[in-house]
Coordinates of C-alpha atoms and ligand atoms in Angstrom, one line a residue:
M1 CA -16.0 -13.5 3.8
K2 CA -17.0 -10.6 6.1
L3 CA -14.2 -8.2 5.9
L4 CA -12.8 -5.2 7.7
V5 CA -10.8 -3.1 5.2
T6 CA -9.1 -0.2 7.0
G7 CA -8.1 2.8 4.9
A8 CA -11.1 2.1 2.6
A9 CA -11.4 5.7 1.5
G10 CA -7.7 5.6 0.5
F11 CA -6.3 4.9 -2.9
I12 CA -5.7 1.1 -2.5
G13 CA -8.5 0.6 0.0
F14 CA -11.0 2.0 -2.4
H15 CA -10.0 -0.2 -5.3
L16 CA -9.8 -3.3 -3.1
S17 CA -13.2 -2.7 -1.4
L18 CA -14.8 -2.2 -4.8
R19 CA -13.4 -5.5 -6.0
L20 CA -14.5 -7.4 -2.8
T21 CA -18.1 -6.1 -2.9
N22 CA -18.3 -6.8 -6.6
E23 CA -17.3 -10.4 -5.7
G24 CA -20.2 -10.5 -3.2
H25 CA -18.3 -10.1 0.1
E26 CA -19.6 -7.9 2.9
V27 CA -17.1 -5.0 3.6
V28 CA -16.9 -2.7 6.5
G29 CA -14.6 0.1 5.4
L30 CA -12.9 1.9 8.3
D31 CA -11.4 5.3 7.5
N32 CA -11.1 8.5 9.6
L33 CA -10.8 10.7 6.5
D34 CA -7.4 11.9 7.6
P35 CA -6.6 15.4 6.1
Y36 CA -3.1 14.4 4.9
Y37 CA -4.4 14.9 1.4
D38 CA -7.6 16.2 -0.2
V39 CA -10.5 14.9 1.8
N40 CA -12.9 15.4 -1.1
L41 CA -11.1 12.8 -3.1
K42 CA -11.6 10.4 -0.2
K43 CA -15.3 11.3 0.0
A44 CA -15.7 10.8 -3.7
R45 CA -14.2 7.3 -3.4
L46 CA -16.6 6.5 -0.5
D47 CA -19.6 7.8 -2.6
I48 CA -18.8 5.2 -5.2
L49 CA -18.3 2.4 -2.7
S50 CA -21.5 3.3 -0.9
Q51 CA -23.5 2.5 -4.0
S52 CA -23.1 -1.2 -3.0
E53 CA -25.4 -2.5 -0.3
L54 CA -22.5 -4.7 0.8
F55 CA -20.3 -1.7 1.8
R56 CA -20.5 0.3 5.0
H57 CA -18.2 3.1 6.0
V58 CA -17.2 3.6 9.7
N59 CA -15.4 6.8 10.7
I60 CA -13.1 5.5 13.4
S61 CA -9.4 6.3 14.0
L62 CA -7.2 3.3 14.3
Q63 CA -5.6 4.5 17.5
D64 CA -9.0 4.9 19.2
E65 CA -8.7 1.7 21.4
R66 CA -12.2 1.7 22.7
S67 CA -14.0 2.2 19.4
M68 CA -11.8 -0.4 17.7
S69 CA -12.5 -3.0 20.4
D70 CA -16.2 -2.3 20.1
L71 CA -16.2 -2.5 16.3
F72 CA -14.4 -5.9 16.3
K73 CA -16.8 -7.2 19.0
T74 CA -19.9 -6.2 17.2
E75 CA -19.0 -7.1 13.7
K76 CA -17.2 -10.4 14.1
F77 CA -15.1 -10.1 10.9
T78 CA -13.7 -13.3 9.3
H79 CA -10.9 -11.5 7.5
V80 CA -9.1 -8.1 8.2
I81 CA -7.1 -6.2 5.7
N82 CA -5.2 -3.3 7.3
L83 CA -4.3 -0.6 4.8
A84 CA -4.9 2.5 6.9
A85 CA -1.6 4.2 7.7
Q86 CA 0.1 7.4 7.7
A87 CA 1.8 7.0 4.3
G88 CA 4.6 8.9 2.6
V89 CA 8.4 8.9 3.3
R90 CA 9.0 12.6 3.1
Y91 CA 6.2 13.7 5.4
S92 CA 7.6 11.4 8.2
I93 CA 10.5 13.7 8.5
E94 CA 8.2 16.6 9.5
N95 CA 5.5 14.7 11.3
P96 CA 6.9 11.7 13.1
M97 CA 4.2 11.3 15.7
A98 CA 1.5 10.8 13.0
Y99 CA 3.4 7.6 12.1
V100 CA 3.8 6.4 15.7
N101 CA 0.1 7.0 16.4
T102 CA -1.5 5.4 13.3
N103 CA 1.1 2.9 12.2
L104 CA 2.2 1.6 15.6
V105 CA -0.5 2.3 18.2
G106 CA -3.3 1.8 15.6
F107 CA -1.8 -1.4 14.3
A108 CA -1.6 -2.7 17.9
N109 CA -5.4 -2.1 18.1
V110 CA -5.9 -4.1 14.9
L111 CA -3.9 -7.0 16.3
E112 CA -5.8 -6.9 19.6
G113 CA -9.1 -6.9 17.7
C114 CA -8.1 -9.9 15.6
R115 CA -6.8 -11.8 18.6
H116 CA -9.9 -11.4 20.7
N117 CA -12.4 -12.1 18.0
E118 CA -11.2 -15.2 16.2
V119 CA -10.3 -13.5 12.9
E120 CA -9.2 -16.1 10.4
H121 CA -6.6 -14.1 8.6
L122 CA -5.0 -10.7 9.1
V123 CA -3.5 -9.2 5.9
Y124 CA -1.7 -5.9 6.3
A125 CA 0.2 -3.4 4.1
S126 CA 3.9 -3.2 4.6
S127 CA 6.1 -1.4 2.1
S128 CA 9.1 -1.8 -0.2
S129 CA 10.7 1.0 1.9
V130 CA 11.5 -1.6 4.6
Y131 CA 14.4 -2.7 2.3
G132 CA 16.1 0.6 3.3
M133 CA 19.8 0.4 2.7
N134 CA 19.7 -3.1 1.1
T135 CA 21.1 -2.9 -2.4
K136 CA 21.1 -6.5 -3.7
M137 CA 18.6 -6.6 -6.5
P138 CA 16.0 -7.9 -6.9
L139 CA 15.0 -7.1 -3.3
S140 CA 14.0 -10.4 -1.7
P141 CA 11.9 -11.0 1.4
H142 CA 14.3 -13.8 2.3
E143 CA 17.0 -11.1 3.1
G144 CA 17.0 -9.4 6.4
V145 CA 15.7 -5.8 6.5
D146 CA 17.3 -4.1 9.5
H147 CA 18.3 -0.7 8.0
P148 CA 15.3 1.5 7.4
M149 CA 16.0 4.9 6.1
S150 CA 12.9 6.7 7.4
L151 CA 10.6 6.5 10.3
Y152 CA 7.8 5.5 7.9
A153 CA 9.9 2.4 6.9
A154 CA 10.7 1.7 10.5
T155 CA 7.0 1.6 11.4
K156 CA 6.2 -0.8 8.5
K157 CA 9.0 -3.1 9.5
S158 CA 7.7 -2.9 13.1
N159 CA 4.3 -4.0 11.9
E160 CA 5.8 -7.2 10.5
M161 CA 7.5 -7.9 13.8
M162 CA 4.4 -7.1 15.8
A163 CA 2.4 -9.4 13.5
H164 CA 4.9 -12.2 14.1
S165 CA 4.5 -11.9 17.8
Y166 CA 0.8 -12.4 17.5
S167 CA 1.1 -15.3 15.1
N168 CA 3.4 -16.9 17.7
L169 CA 1.5 -16.1 20.9
Y170 CA -2.1 -16.5 19.7
D171 CA -1.7 -18.5 16.5
L172 CA -3.2 -15.7 14.5
P173 CA -2.5 -16.2 10.7
T174 CA -0.9 -13.0 9.4
T175 CA 0.4 -12.0 6.0
G176 CA 2.4 -8.8 5.4
L177 CA 2.5 -7.3 1.9
R178 CA 5.4 -5.1 0.8
F179 CA 3.8 -3.0 -1.9
F180 CA 6.2 -1.4 -4.5
T181 CA 5.2 2.2 -5.7
V182 CA 1.5 1.7 -6.5
Y183 CA -0.1 3.9 -9.2
G184 CA -3.3 4.2 -11.2
P185 CA -6.7 5.9 -11.4
W186 CA -7.9 7.5 -8.1
G187 CA -4.2 7.7 -7.1
R188 CA -2.7 9.7 -4.3
P189 CA -2.2 13.5 -4.8
D190 CA 1.2 13.3 -2.9
M191 CA 2.7 10.8 -5.3
A192 CA 4.9 11.4 -8.4
L193 CA 2.4 10.4 -11.1
F194 CA -0.3 12.8 -9.8
L195 CA 2.1 15.7 -9.2
F196 CA 3.8 15.3 -12.5
T197 CA 0.5 15.0 -14.5
K198 CA -1.0 18.0 -12.7
N199 CA 2.1 20.2 -13.3
I200 CA 2.7 19.2 -16.8
L201 CA -0.9 20.0 -17.7
E202 CA -0.7 23.3 -15.9
E203 CA 2.7 24.0 -17.5
K204 CA 4.5 24.3 -14.2
P205 CA 7.9 22.8 -13.3
I206 CA 8.1 19.3 -11.9
N207 CA 10.5 18.4 -9.1
V208 CA 12.7 15.5 -10.3
F209 CA 14.6 14.0 -7.4
N210 CA 18.1 12.4 -7.6
Y211 CA 18.3 14.2 -11.0
G212 CA 16.0 11.6 -12.6
K213 CA 18.2 8.7 -11.7
M214 CA 15.7 7.0 -9.4
R215 CA 14.7 3.5 -10.4
R216 CA 11.4 2.2 -9.3
D217 CA 9.3 -0.9 -9.7
F218 CA 6.0 0.9 -10.5
T219 CA 3.1 -1.4 -9.8
Y220 CA -0.4 -0.9 -11.3
I221 CA -3.3 -0.8 -8.9
D222 CA -5.3 -3.7 -10.4
D223 CA -2.3 -5.9 -10.0
I224 CA -2.0 -4.9 -6.3
V225 CA -5.7 -5.7 -5.8
E226 CA -5.5 -9.1 -7.6
G227 CA -2.5 -9.9 -5.3
V228 CA -4.2 -8.8 -2.1
V229 CA -7.4 -10.7 -2.9
R230 CA -5.6 -14.0 -3.7
V231 CA -3.4 -13.7 -0.7
T232 CA -6.3 -12.9 1.6
K233 CA -8.1 -16.1 0.5
N234 CA -4.9 -18.2 1.0
I235 CA -4.6 -18.2 4.8
A236 CA -1.1 -18.0 6.1
T237 CA 0.3 -21.3 7.5
A238 CA 3.4 -22.3 9.3
N239 CA 6.4 -23.2 7.2
P240 CA 7.2 -26.9 8.3
D241 CA 10.9 -26.5 7.2
W242 CA 11.5 -23.3 9.1
D243 CA 14.7 -23.6 11.1
G244 CA 15.7 -21.3 13.9
D245 CA 19.4 -22.0 13.3
N246 CA 19.0 -20.4 9.9
P247 CA 15.9 -18.2 10.3
D248 CA 14.1 -17.4 7.0
P249 CA 12.8 -13.8 7.6
C250 CA 9.6 -14.0 5.6
T251 CA 8.2 -17.3 6.9
S252 CA 8.1 -18.9 10.4
S253 CA 7.2 -22.0 12.3
N254 CA 4.1 -19.9 13.2
P255 CA 1.3 -18.9 10.6
Y256 CA 3.2 -15.9 9.4
R257 CA 4.3 -14.7 5.9
V258 CA 5.6 -11.7 4.2
Y259 CA 5.5 -11.2 0.4
N260 CA 6.6 -8.6 -2.1
I261 CA 4.0 -7.3 -4.5
G262 CA 5.8 -5.4 -7.3
N263 CA 5.9 -5.3 -11.0
N264 CA 9.3 -6.9 -11.2
Q265 CA 10.2 -4.6 -14.0
V266 CA 12.4 -1.6 -13.1
V267 CA 11.8 1.7 -14.8
E268 CA 14.0 4.8 -14.6
L269 CA 12.1 7.9 -13.4
S270 CA 13.1 9.7 -16.6
R271 CA 11.3 7.1 -18.7
Y272 CA 8.2 7.3 -16.5
I273 CA 8.1 11.0 -17.1
E274 CA 8.6 10.5 -20.8
V275 CA 5.5 8.3 -20.9
I276 CA 3.5 10.9 -19.0
E277 CA 4.6 13.6 -21.5
E278 CA 3.6 11.4 -24.4
V279 CA 0.1 10.7 -23.0
V280 CA -0.5 14.3 -21.9
G281 CA 0.9 15.6 -25.1
K282 CA 3.1 18.2 -23.5
K283 CA 6.7 18.5 -22.5
A284 CA 7.6 18.8 -18.8
I285 CA 9.6 21.6 -17.3
Y286 CA 12.3 19.8 -15.2
N287 CA 13.5 21.1 -11.9
Y288 CA 16.3 18.6 -11.1
M289 CA 16.8 18.1 -7.3
P290 CA 19.2 16.0 -5.2
M291 CA 18.2 12.9 -3.4
Q292 CA 15.7 13.5 -0.6
P293 CA 16.5 12.4 2.9
G294 CA 14.9 9.0 3.7
D295 CA 14.4 8.1 0.0
V296 CA 15.9 5.0 -1.5
P297 CA 17.5 5.3 -5.0
A298 CA 16.2 2.0 -6.4
T299 CA 13.6 -0.7 -5.8
E300 CA 13.0 -4.0 -7.7
A301 CA 10.8 -6.7 -6.3
D302 CA 11.5 -10.4 -6.3
V303 CA 8.0 -11.8 -6.6
S304 CA 8.8 -15.6 -6.9
D305 CA 7.2 -16.5 -3.6
L306 CA 3.9 -14.7 -4.5
M307 CA 3.9 -16.5 -7.8
Q308 CA 4.6 -19.9 -6.2
D309 CA 2.0 -19.6 -3.5
V310 CA -0.9 -17.8 -5.2
G311 CA -0.1 -18.2 -8.9
F312 CA 0.1 -14.6 -9.8
K313 CA 2.5 -11.8 -10.4
P314 CA 1.9 -8.2 -11.5
D315 CA 2.7 -7.5 -15.2
T316 CA 0.9 -4.3 -16.3
S317 CA 3.1 -2.0 -18.4
I318 CA 3.6 1.6 -17.4
E319 CA 2.4 2.6 -20.9
F320 CA -1.0 1.1 -20.2
G321 CA -1.2 2.1 -16.5
I322 CA -0.1 5.8 -17.0
R323 CA -2.7 6.1 -19.8
K324 CA -5.4 4.8 -17.5
F325 CA -4.4 7.3 -14.8
I326 CA -4.3 10.3 -17.1
E327 CA -7.7 9.4 -18.5
W328 CA -9.2 9.3 -15.0
Y329 CA -7.4 12.5 -14.0
R330 CA -8.6 14.4 -17.0
E331 CA -12.2 13.3 -16.4
Y332 CA -12.3 13.7 -12.6
Y333 CA -10.6 17.2 -12.6
N334 CA -12.1 18.2 -15.9
A335 CA -8.5 19.0 -17.0
Ligands
LIG1 N1 0.6 3.7 -2.5 C1 1.8 3.1 -2.5 O1 2.6 3.3 -3.4 C2 2.2 2.3 -1.3 C3 3.4 1.7 -1.3 C4 3.8 0.9 -0.2 C5 2.9 0.7 0.9 N2 1.7 1.4 0.9 C6 0.8 1.2 2.0 O2 -0.4 0.8 1.6 C7 -1.5 1.3 2.4 C8 -2.5 2.1 1.6 O3 -1.8 3.1 0.9 P1 -2.6 4.2 0.0 O4 -1.6 4.6 -1.1 O5 -3.9 3.7 -0.3 O6 -2.7 5.4 1.0 P2 -3.9 6.4 1.3 O7 -3.3 7.5 2.2 O8 -4.6 6.8 0.1 O9 -4.9 5.5 2.2 C9 -4.8 5.4 3.6 C10 -6.1 5.7 4.2 O10 -6.0 5.5 5.6 C11 -6.7 6.5 6.3 N3 -6.1 6.7 7.6 C12 -4.9 7.3 7.9 N4 -4.7 7.3 9.2 C13 -5.8 6.7 9.8 C14 -6.2 6.5 11.1 N5 -5.4 6.8 12.1 N6 -7.4 5.9 11.3 C15 -8.2 5.5 10.3 N7 -7.9 5.7 9.0 C16 -6.7 6.3 8.8 C17 -6.6 7.7 5.4 O11 -7.7 8.6 5.6 C18 -6.6 7.1 4.0 O12 -7.8 7.2 3.4 C19 -0.8 2.1 3.4 O13 -0.5 1.3 4.6 C20 0.6 2.4 2.8 O14 1.6 2.7 3.8 C21 1.3 2.1 -0.2

């Protein structure tokens, strides 16, 4: 495969690109080193990736139509994995346009590039946040998702619909992946595990939303990478049984699919914090807070389709995953 991985300097893009180059695939890693969080962390990830001759970084913004079109024309990718996005639910409340520009305009450029250059498979990151106000657990991709609670979620749901239109019009195989709260070494500084670890080590209070009553399907990074790699190699096809009278939301009569990738094991936020305390060897100072606007109280992934189609489901325990993260954190930050 010759791959374009967008967001390659990001948390998931870094791990995925590392895995793909280790497997012998050529990877062009697109990332504009967006300053949403510490750019040095992104550069450090790129330094590691650049040790492989199979990896090249290009600094292009997804919404730069001209550069995107040129890149696709010159490189002739066989597979594209779109992870670049303005991530984060809370930030979308203060900076809505960042989401419109990267996640909508940028994604349209990715679709156009794939369409005009015979890309064999487009895989793109969606999110568990598309489930929004749905409460039936586990959250299934066969249920409709029409009630997003944040603009971030709305852009991710829009990506799925945009992808479907290209699968229909241009027969472009597309697979959307709804990731459920991803964590692990080299993780994002705006996410709970990073913030909690940092503050517990520094003996500062941690903000615990919804009074610790959040329930999440925390998914370890290696499981996400395994799922993405398997799905990428398994090109989306049409569902021969798809029926417009009873439309299944996550398949189609076009080469279009959407999967959940989650751990399928729900953990209360308070237990997650307890494990961090055990590994760090210090007690947290709790600052209990109400639910934040745009956040959902619980997520739990139904991963039966993933299991059925690619023979894999995540199963790393938080005890193992949190320990791996904290080992990395202590070493990287000398903490
Ligand atoms: N981490 C999670 O828990 C999680 C959960 C659900 C979905 N996702 C999705 O997975 C994908 C990867 O997430 P992540 O956690 O690695 O995030 P990340 O922020 O670490 O990585 C995204 C990367 O995209 C780059 N980027 C942002 N805007 C860009 C633009 N306009 N042009 C080019 N590059 C741009 C950033 O510089 C960053 O390096 C995102 O699409 C995110 O929405 C992540």
